[in-house]
Amino acid sequence: MPWGFGVSGADDAFEVVIGLEVHAHLRTKSKLFSPAPILYGAAPNHSVHPVCLALPGVLPVLNEYAVELAIRASLAMNCDVHQRSIFARKNYFYPDLPKGYQISQYEEPLATGGWVDIPIEGTGGTAHKKRIRLTRIHMEEDAGKSIHDDAIAGSDSTLVDLNRAGVPLIEIVSEPDLRSAEEASAYLRAVRSILRFTDVSDADMEKGHLRCDVNVSLRPRGSDEYGTRTELKNLNSFRFIEDAVSAEIARQTQTLREGGKVRQCTLNFDPQSGRTSVMRIKEDADDYRYFPDPDLIPLLLAPEQIERVRSELPELAERRTERFQSECGLSEYDAIQLTASPAIANFFEAAAKQHGAPKVVANWILRDVMQALNALEWAIDDSPLSPDALARLIRMVDEGKTTVKSARGLITELVESGGDPEALIAARGLAAVSDAGIIERAVSEVLAENFENVALFHSGEEKVLNFLMGQVMRKTQGKADPARVREMLARALRK
Amino acid sequence: MSDGIGTLHELRAALDARKTSSVEIVGRCLRRAEASHESLHAFVGLRATAALREAEAADARRGRGEVRSPIDGLPVAIKDNMVQAGEPTHCASRILEGFVSPYTATAVEGLERSGAIVIGRTNMDEFAMGSSTEHSVEGPTRNPWNADRTPGGSSGGSAAAVAARIVPAALGSDTGGSIRQPASFCGVVGIKPTYGRVSRWGLVAFASSLDQIGAFARTAADCAWLLEAIAGHDVRDSTSIPEPAPAYSGALRGDLAGLRLGLPKEYFAAAGADAGVLSAVRDAVAELERAGAKTVEVSLPHARYAIATYYAIANAEASSNLARFDGVRYGHRAAGAKGLTEMYCRTRSEGFGAEVKRRILLGTYFLSAGYYDAYYRKAQQVRTLVRGDFERAFGVCDALVTPTAPETAFRLGEKTSDPLTMYLSDIYTVSANLAGIPALSTPCGFVDGLPVGLQILGPALDEATPLRIADAFQRITDHHQACPGGSA
Amino acid sequence: MARISRAEVERVALLARLSLSEEETDRLAREFETFLGYVDTLQEIDTAGVVPTAHPISLPTPTRPDQPAEPMDAESAVANAPEAAASAFLVPKVIDTEAEG
């Protein structure tokens, strides 16, 4: 790496302090305060309404399902959901902000507190959970899109598309509890999973349903005070987040080591160069002139409504982790890994139920399936692999119908393209050779062709057995079940 | 004067008796509007073709016996800050030049549904910010009683159009007195209902927590008909009262027996108003007592802070509401600007008049970091105290009676150089907006040939009592029937 | 002693995206002064413990069901636009040297 400080830029003198602000689109059919439909991929301004255009005289009316989803997300992340919250106007000028203000929440947000647990790999294969606290979750509307591309808009102009203006968002603000780029990435994965699992958001970063701003600061190790923080915006992939955070840590470290001061600013990240660059200096905090929106009534929630949403929540991670250990006999490490993503937990449970041996299934998922997913940068939901298919593949290995090696080799393909394991095994010719006759013939041939080595074996060189095994495996193109080969070879040699 | 348009009630009777037709009435209104344009300038635009077409349709309906409401086929005017699909809405501002609305305000839909016919749009102070209709990019409207005088504002055009017998009725909007004060200056009835009674959907916002659409007419009974057509719950307005419009006409029983009228002592202080105004109002109170009402003195101790409270809140909300006028999606855009910020600044500076700019700047200041608590939040707290004053007062009376304005119509140009003096014209009216309660003004006399208005305030949700009192007053007096000489 | 400086008026003007002439800035600084003096009378009132008015009348929270309406015809959406390209609004680009506020 060009900056040479190691994976997370951790430096003995400085501690990294990171907080994330995640914006997620809520899965509603219409906008937060406008009845316009939400249509991804529509041509510019083809899904707008007078409210979205901020025409003179329009007024906002709150979408009740957006409220439901926001409550659900807040409870799933262990927040206190407040019975009373206020929508406030955040005032600033930008062409994709048609009213000249964004309707958000400021002093009295929907939810405060809360936490998300992330798995941290310890030393020697252990794992523990780290609790990342949340500051708040609040509701707000999204802005439209500005298209600056010279080729489309011309070099002097910007195009403005208001299709996205008014789409409902929740903003999830974490406390600055994260201490490395990896932790930041793990936290974001955990949040994304919760949002998907509770059907609150599709949380697809590529489609822009999930956006992340990262605040990074350094402080001398052991210090209680926070250093000056910078903000990284518009990071839309996990890889970019990790790289951008690492680059920023390096930049700030260098500045501080040279005796300089970090200036509060907003930065962009260029993935090509791997560098962060200043977008805007924030000398003073922006003056957004927040005040309660007089066009909206304070949001008052009945306790019964909150409790109903809570009771309808799917089982949350912590209880599941405990259950996987007690009911399935998994180690704490494995249980934490499997529940870091509720989607993986669901997958595991379904596959384990079908297969019957949870520990075996857990191994396959954590070792092979996860490796394939990570290489693709996919979540398990993105993959066409079904729990049923995995269970059947493992069973084929159990029954000797294919070798472990062959099955492992198929995982990548199954994860990427799906398919029927039995059919693939047959098509690729990976069926294990367990026919006794074929193996016996191979063994006889090998022994006949390796007269000297057989003699060596009989004179005490037991290691020769491995060589002979290798020869038998070659003869069967690796498809023979190694255990049977060993057994038959040993028997043949004793004669 | 015989050419002057009758009241809604008179016109309805004439239509029902087949003495005239909608087409004839609407035609007369349009001609009077055109004839008075130079001298009065009440209208900024007329929709003659559409209006006559609608009048024909109304006549046909009447012929089939399908009359939709008492105001079916009758002409009205609307203030130029309420949108109507296919029609230009300018709010008397350059910044909305060229803007044609694709949708219609709920209140205007109410008129359409009732069969009333909008013949045109009236002049106003820009974005409803003013008390004289002098801050209009189209030039001022004149008072039908005296051409050197203002008609009041900001709904001066609507008030003048009704006073000059061009139309029997008109809609206006009232944020700090913008219906009642011009009604007072022009000698007509003007009513601002309870906040939330009439939907604000389609009303170009000035101050969201204070704005209300209301009505002008020459009688309380006519106002009742208008309110019935435009009031009621609207799902498109989150601040709309979730109840249907009451049947106001039924409340106009004509008697005042047993009614208790509160007289807030702070509103009758000699130093606060012209002697002639106070005298006319006291005479009116005496009339009401003679008709059976009882009076009781009450106190509204926070009255003297009302203007400061109002302006802190109104300007703050306005500064935010007017941010959408930025040259991006509609209206004026400055030519040849280099870069976005220059486009914004020049567009808004060219597009807004001086008064609007002043209020936007003050409002921005009140909301800005470091000042929010001292100004905006403080004002909202004082507002709670003002509401409390009214609640206590209504504990001992059914309605409050006060002068509408501290003066009669002032001269054109008299107050334009001193904004604060202009603001003080609203001193008796702003409290009702702060408290959200209904209030109306009805003519109660003259000083030197200029009308004086009597303000009647009711508790929240009770428009009926002020209408009833005004109606009863109109049965025993005839100020509301006086006709300005200059409107023949 | 002038409490509202020219700089303050200029700061507020930028926040509000208004450009003022020198003369206007001076005039407004004076007017602010007068006006704020008037509004400052509110400080006389003891408002300890008084809840700021959220709305003049109390209402239950109105919401609407999540039912999408027909979108506007895109041509209508940009019909009033001073400048448009196909169905998008066209505005001048932000120039780097411009101030942010």
PDB file of N, CA and C in Angstrom, chain A residues 198-260:
ATOM      1  N   THR A 198     -35.388  -7.009   8.137  1.00  0.00           N
ATOM      2  CA  THR A 198     -36.654  -6.498   8.657  1.00  0.00           C
ATOM      3  C   THR A 198     -37.509  -5.887   7.548  1.00  0.00           C
ATOM      4  N   ASP A 199     -37.053  -6.019   6.286  1.00  0.00           N
ATOM      5  CA  ASP A 199     -37.818  -5.485   5.161  1.00  0.00           C
ATOM      6  C   ASP A 199     -38.011  -3.971   5.234  1.00  0.00           C
ATOM      7  N   VAL A 200     -37.103  -3.317   5.937  1.00  0.00           N
ATOM      8  CA  VAL A 200     -37.209  -1.860   6.016  1.00  0.00           C
ATOM      9  C   VAL A 200     -36.644  -1.217   4.761  1.00  0.00           C
ATOM     10  N   SER A 201     -35.576  -1.811   4.249  1.00  0.00           N
ATOM     11  CA  SER A 201     -34.915  -1.216   3.091  1.00  0.00           C
ATOM     12  C   SER A 201     -34.246  -2.303   2.269  1.00  0.00           C
ATOM     13  N   ASP A 202     -34.165  -2.111   0.964  1.00  0.00           N
ATOM     14  CA  ASP A 202     -33.389  -3.017   0.122  1.00  0.00           C
ATOM     15  C   ASP A 202     -31.898  -2.816   0.368  1.00  0.00           C
ATOM     16  N   ALA A 203     -31.558  -1.625   0.868  1.00  0.00           N
ATOM     17  CA  ALA A 203     -30.190  -1.316   1.303  1.00  0.00           C
ATOM     18  C   ALA A 203     -29.142  -1.695   0.263  1.00  0.00           C
ATOM     19  N   ASP A 204     -29.472  -1.494  -0.996  1.00  0.00           N
ATOM     20  CA  ASP A 204     -28.530  -1.845  -2.066  1.00  0.00           C
ATOM     21  C   ASP A 204     -27.640  -0.643  -2.332  1.00  0.00           C
ATOM     22  N   MET A 205     -26.349  -0.771  -2.008  1.00  0.00           N
ATOM     23  CA  MET A 205     -25.472   0.389  -2.138  1.00  0.00           C
ATOM     24  C   MET A 205     -25.327   0.818  -3.586  1.00  0.00           C
ATOM     25  N   GLU A 206     -25.295  -0.171  -4.467  1.00  0.00           N
ATOM     26  CA  GLU A 206     -25.115   0.198  -5.874  1.00  0.00           C
ATOM     27  C   GLU A 206     -26.274   1.012  -6.401  1.00  0.00           C
ATOM     28  N   LYS A 207     -27.492   0.704  -5.945  1.00  0.00           N
ATOM     29  CA  LYS A 207     -28.657   1.444  -6.418  1.00  0.00           C
ATOM     30  C   LYS A 207     -28.835   2.738  -5.635  1.00  0.00           C
ATOM     31  N   GLY A 208     -27.976   2.966  -4.676  1.00  0.00           N
ATOM     32  CA  GLY A 208     -28.080   4.214  -3.926  1.00  0.00           C
ATOM     33  C   GLY A 208     -29.103   4.176  -2.809  1.00  0.00           C
ATOM     34  N   HIS A 209     -29.578   2.951  -2.458  1.00  0.00           N
ATOM     35  CA  HIS A 209     -30.553   2.871  -1.359  1.00  0.00           C
ATOM     36  C   HIS A 209     -29.866   3.029  -0.024  1.00  0.00           C
ATOM     37  N   LEU A 210     -28.558   2.844  -0.023  1.00  0.00           N
ATOM     38  CA  LEU A 210     -27.811   2.908   1.225  1.00  0.00           C
ATOM     39  C   LEU A 210     -26.605   3.798   0.970  1.00  0.00           C
ATOM     40  N   ARG A 211     -26.504   4.871   1.733  1.00  0.00           N
ATOM     41  CA  ARG A 211     -25.374   5.770   1.552  1.00  0.00           C
ATOM     42  C   ARG A 211     -24.733   5.986   2.922  1.00  0.00           C
ATOM     43  N   CYS A 212     -23.452   6.260   2.851  1.00  0.00           N
ATOM     44  CA  CYS A 212     -22.712   6.281   4.102  1.00  0.00           C
ATOM     45  C   CYS A 212     -21.759   7.462   4.125  1.00  0.00           C
ATOM     46  N   ASP A 213     -21.822   8.248   5.190  1.00  0.00           N
ATOM     47  CA  ASP A 213     -20.809   9.277   5.431  1.00  0.00           C
ATOM     48  C   ASP A 213     -20.006   8.834   6.645  1.00  0.00           C
ATOM     49  N   VAL A 214     -18.712   9.008   6.566  1.00  0.00           N
ATOM     50  CA  VAL A 214     -17.846   8.536   7.643  1.00  0.00           C
ATOM     51  C   VAL A 214     -17.106   9.711   8.264  1.00  0.00           C
ATOM     52  N   ASN A 215     -17.115   9.780   9.566  1.00  0.00           N
ATOM     53  CA  ASN A 215     -16.335  10.799  10.284  1.00  0.00           C
ATOM     54  C   ASN A 215     -15.108  10.142  10.880  1.00  0.00           C
ATOM     55  N   VAL A 216     -13.962  10.708  10.601  1.00  0.00           N
ATOM     56  CA  VAL A 216     -12.692  10.120  11.057  1.00  0.00           C
ATOM     57  C   VAL A 216     -11.901  11.152  11.843  1.00  0.00           C
ATOM     58  N   SER A 217     -11.381  10.734  12.980  1.00  0.00           N
ATOM     59  CA  SER A 217     -10.452  11.611  13.694  1.00  0.00           C
ATOM     60  C   SER A 217      -9.413  10.749  14.388  1.00  0.00           C
ATOM     61  N   LEU A 218      -8.317  11.377  14.761  1.00  0.00           N
ATOM     62  CA  LEU A 218      -7.277  10.679  15.508  1.00  0.00           C
ATOM     63  C   LEU A 218      -7.090  11.368  16.844  1.00  0.00           C
ATOM     64  N   ARG A 219      -6.664  10.600  17.819  1.00  0.00           N
ATOM     65  CA  ARG A 219      -6.277  11.228  19.081  1.00  0.00           C
ATOM     66  C   ARG A 219      -5.122  10.439  19.661  1.00  0.00           C
ATOM     67  N   PRO A 220      -4.321  11.076  20.486  1.00  0.00           N
ATOM     68  CA  PRO A 220      -3.217  10.358  21.107  1.00  0.00           C
ATOM     69  C   PRO A 220      -3.767   9.181  21.897  1.00  0.00           C
ATOM     70  N   ARG A 221      -3.119   8.062  21.779  1.00  0.00           N
ATOM     71  CA  ARG A 221      -3.582   6.880  22.492  1.00  0.00           C
ATOM     72  C   ARG A 221      -3.671   7.162  23.974  1.00  0.00           C
ATOM     73  N   GLY A 222      -4.777   6.793  24.578  1.00  0.00           N
ATOM     74  CA  GLY A 222      -4.947   7.038  25.995  1.00  0.00           C
ATOM     75  C   GLY A 222      -5.684   8.326  26.289  1.00  0.00           C
ATOM     76  N   SER A 223      -5.832   9.163  25.276  1.00  0.00           N
ATOM     77  CA  SER A 223      -6.525  10.428  25.519  1.00  0.00           C
ATOM     78  C   SER A 223      -8.036  10.226  25.542  1.00  0.00           C
ATOM     79  N   ASP A 224      -8.714  11.089  26.315  1.00  0.00           N
ATOM     80  CA  ASP A 224     -10.169  11.042  26.405  1.00  0.00           C
ATOM     81  C   ASP A 224     -10.828  11.971  25.413  1.00  0.00           C
ATOM     82  N   GLU A 225     -10.085  12.983  25.020  1.00  0.00           N
ATOM     83  CA  GLU A 225     -10.711  13.998  24.169  1.00  0.00           C
ATOM     84  C   GLU A 225     -10.683  13.556  22.722  1.00  0.00           C
ATOM     85  N   TYR A 226     -11.644  14.083  21.990  1.00  0.00           N
ATOM     86  CA  TYR A 226     -11.693  13.766  20.565  1.00  0.00           C
ATOM     87  C   TYR A 226     -10.854  14.752  19.761  1.00  0.00           C
ATOM     88  N   GLY A 227     -10.206  14.240  18.727  1.00  0.00           N
ATOM     89  CA  GLY A 227      -9.482  15.116  17.816  1.00  0.00           C
ATOM     90  C   GLY A 227     -10.441  15.762  16.838  1.00  0.00           C
ATOM     91  N   THR A 228      -9.907  16.621  15.973  1.00  0.00           N
ATOM     92  CA  THR A 228     -10.743  17.245  14.944  1.00  0.00           C
ATOM     93  C   THR A 228     -11.147  16.179  13.942  1.00  0.00           C
ATOM     94  N   ARG A 229     -12.401  16.171  13.591  1.00  0.00           N
ATOM     95  CA  ARG A 229     -12.821  15.125  12.665  1.00  0.00           C
ATOM     96  C   ARG A 229     -13.080  15.677  11.273  1.00  0.00           C
ATOM     97  N   THR A 230     -12.855  14.796  10.315  1.00  0.00           N
ATOM     98  CA  THR A 230     -13.173  15.125   8.920  1.00  0.00           C
ATOM     99  C   THR A 230     -14.286  14.198   8.469  1.00  0.00           C
ATOM    100  N   GLU A 231     -14.948  14.592   7.420  1.00  0.00           N
ATOM    101  CA  GLU A 231     -16.090  13.825   6.953  1.00  0.00           C
ATOM    102  C   GLU A 231     -15.840  13.319   5.536  1.00  0.00           C
ATOM    103  N   LEU A 232     -16.026  12.024   5.349  1.00  0.00           N
ATOM    104  CA  LEU A 232     -15.902  11.440   4.020  1.00  0.00           C
ATOM    105  C   LEU A 232     -17.303  11.175   3.512  1.00  0.00           C
ATOM    106  N   LYS A 233     -17.613  11.711   2.340  1.00  0.00           N
ATOM    107  CA  LYS A 233     -18.975  11.573   1.839  1.00  0.00           C
ATOM    108  C   LYS A 233     -19.032  10.739   0.580  1.00  0.00           C
ATOM    109  N   ASN A 234     -20.269  10.314   0.278  1.00  0.00           N
ATOM    110  CA  ASN A 234     -20.542   9.652  -0.998  1.00  0.00           C
ATOM    111  C   ASN A 234     -19.713   8.407  -1.228  1.00  0.00           C
ATOM    112  N   LEU A 235     -19.617   7.569  -0.202  1.00  0.00           N
ATOM    113  CA  LEU A 235     -18.906   6.313  -0.358  1.00  0.00           C
ATOM    114  C   LEU A 235     -19.938   5.247  -0.637  1.00  0.00           C
ATOM    115  N   ASN A 236     -19.881   4.653  -1.820  1.00  0.00           N
ATOM    116  CA  ASN A 236     -20.974   3.751  -2.148  1.00  0.00           C
ATOM    117  C   ASN A 236     -20.553   2.308  -2.397  1.00  0.00           C
ATOM    118  N   SER A 237     -19.469   1.876  -1.790  1.00  0.00           N
ATOM    119  CA  SER A 237     -19.207   0.434  -1.751  1.00  0.00           C
ATOM    120  C   SER A 237     -18.367   0.138  -0.520  1.00  0.00           C
ATOM    121  N   PHE A 238     -18.413  -1.102  -0.077  1.00  0.00           N
ATOM    122  CA  PHE A 238     -17.645  -1.487   1.113  1.00  0.00           C
ATOM    123  C   PHE A 238     -16.155  -1.303   0.861  1.00  0.00           C
ATOM    124  N   ARG A 239     -15.732  -1.684  -0.304  1.00  0.00           N
ATOM    125  CA  ARG A 239     -14.304  -1.554  -0.643  1.00  0.00           C
ATOM    126  C   ARG A 239     -13.881  -0.090  -0.554  1.00  0.00           C
ATOM    127  N   PHE A 240     -14.693   0.806  -1.131  1.00  0.00           N
ATOM    128  CA  PHE A 240     -14.347   2.227  -1.119  1.00  0.00           C
ATOM    129  C   PHE A 240     -14.296   2.747   0.303  1.00  0.00           C
ATOM    130  N   ILE A 241     -15.210   2.277   1.120  1.00  0.00           N
ATOM    131  CA  ILE A 241     -15.227   2.767   2.502  1.00  0.00           C
ATOM    132  C   ILE A 241     -13.938   2.381   3.195  1.00  0.00           C
ATOM    133  N   GLU A 242     -13.570   1.112   3.069  1.00  0.00           N
ATOM    134  CA  GLU A 242     -12.342   0.680   3.739  1.00  0.00           C
ATOM    135  C   GLU A 242     -11.128   1.435   3.217  1.00  0.00           C
ATOM    136  N   ASP A 243     -11.064   1.554   1.896  1.00  0.00           N
ATOM    137  CA  ASP A 243      -9.908   2.236   1.299  1.00  0.00           C
ATOM    138  C   ASP A 243      -9.886   3.713   1.665  1.00  0.00           C
ATOM    139  N   ALA A 244     -11.051   4.341   1.616  1.00  0.00           N
ATOM    140  CA  ALA A 244     -11.110   5.778   1.909  1.00  0.00           C
ATOM    141  C   ALA A 244     -10.730   6.041   3.357  1.00  0.00           C
ATOM    142  N   VAL A 245     -11.262   5.217   4.245  1.00  0.00           N
ATOM    143  CA  VAL A 245     -10.950   5.414   5.660  1.00  0.00           C
ATOM    144  C   VAL A 245      -9.464   5.207   5.908  1.00  0.00           C
ATOM    145  N   SER A 246      -8.912   4.164   5.311  1.00  0.00           N
ATOM    146  CA  SER A 246      -7.470   3.926   5.481  1.00  0.00           C
ATOM    147  C   SER A 246      -6.665   5.098   4.943  1.00  0.00           C
ATOM    148  N   ALA A 247      -7.062   5.601   3.800  1.00  0.00           N
ATOM    149  CA  ALA A 247      -6.332   6.722   3.213  1.00  0.00           C
ATOM    150  C   ALA A 247      -6.433   7.953   4.103  1.00  0.00           C
ATOM    151  N   GLU A 248      -7.581   8.175   4.658  1.00  0.00           N
ATOM    152  CA  GLU A 248      -7.760   9.359   5.499  1.00  0.00           C
ATOM    153  C   GLU A 248      -6.995   9.232   6.806  1.00  0.00           C
ATOM    154  N   ILE A 249      -6.990   8.018   7.353  1.00  0.00           N
ATOM    155  CA  ILE A 249      -6.206   7.797   8.573  1.00  0.00           C
ATOM    156  C   ILE A 249      -4.738   8.117   8.276  1.00  0.00           C
ATOM    157  N   ALA A 250      -4.270   7.634   7.141  1.00  0.00           N
ATOM    158  CA  ALA A 250      -2.875   7.884   6.772  1.00  0.00           C
ATOM    159  C   ALA A 250      -2.618   9.379   6.619  1.00  0.00           C
ATOM    160  N   ARG A 251      -3.549  10.054   5.962  1.00  0.00           N
ATOM    161  CA  ARG A 251      -3.361  11.490   5.733  1.00  0.00           C
ATOM    162  C   ARG A 251      -3.307  12.253   7.028  1.00  0.00           C
ATOM    163  N   GLN A 252      -4.239  11.940   7.938  1.00  0.00           N
ATOM    164  CA  GLN A 252      -4.273  12.660   9.210  1.00  0.00           C
ATOM    165  C   GLN A 252      -3.040  12.330  10.050  1.00  0.00           C
ATOM    166  N   THR A 253      -2.637  11.059  10.013  1.00  0.00           N
ATOM    167  CA  THR A 253      -1.450  10.663  10.775  1.00  0.00           C
ATOM    168  C   THR A 253      -0.245  11.458  10.312  1.00  0.00           C
ATOM    169  N   GLN A 254      -0.107  11.552   9.006  1.00  0.00           N
ATOM    170  CA  GLN A 254       1.038  12.297   8.460  1.00  0.00           C
ATOM    171  C   GLN A 254       1.000  13.754   8.902  1.00  0.00           C
ATOM    172  N   THR A 255      -0.185  14.358   8.793  1.00  0.00           N
ATOM    173  CA  THR A 255      -0.335  15.754   9.202  1.00  0.00           C
ATOM    174  C   THR A 255       0.083  15.945  10.654  1.00  0.00           C
ATOM    175  N   LEU A 256      -0.406  15.046  11.516  1.00  0.00           N
ATOM    176  CA  LEU A 256      -0.118  15.215  12.936  1.00  0.00           C
ATOM    177  C   LEU A 256       1.345  14.956  13.242  1.00  0.00           C
ATOM    178  N   ARG A 257       1.904  13.975  12.569  1.00  0.00           N
ATOM    179  CA  ARG A 257       3.324  13.694  12.811  1.00  0.00           C
ATOM    180  C   ARG A 257       4.229  14.832  12.392  1.00  0.00           C
ATOM    181  N   GLU A 258       3.742  15.540  11.354  1.00  0.00           N
ATOM    182  CA  GLU A 258       4.546  16.694  10.899  1.00  0.00           C
ATOM    183  C   GLU A 258       4.308  17.911  11.773  1.00  0.00           C
ATOM    184  N   GLY A 259       3.490  17.737  12.807  1.00  0.00           N
ATOM    185  CA  GLY A 259       3.240  18.849  13.714  1.00  0.00           C
ATOM    186  C   GLY A 259       2.105  19.747  13.260  1.00  0.00           C
ATOM    187  N   GLY A 260       1.407  19.335  12.196  1.00  0.00           N
ATOM    188  CA  GLY A 260       0.319  20.180  11.693  1.00  0.00           C
ATOM    189  C   GLY A 260      -0.965  19.914  12.448  1.00  0.00           C
TER     190      GLY A 260
END
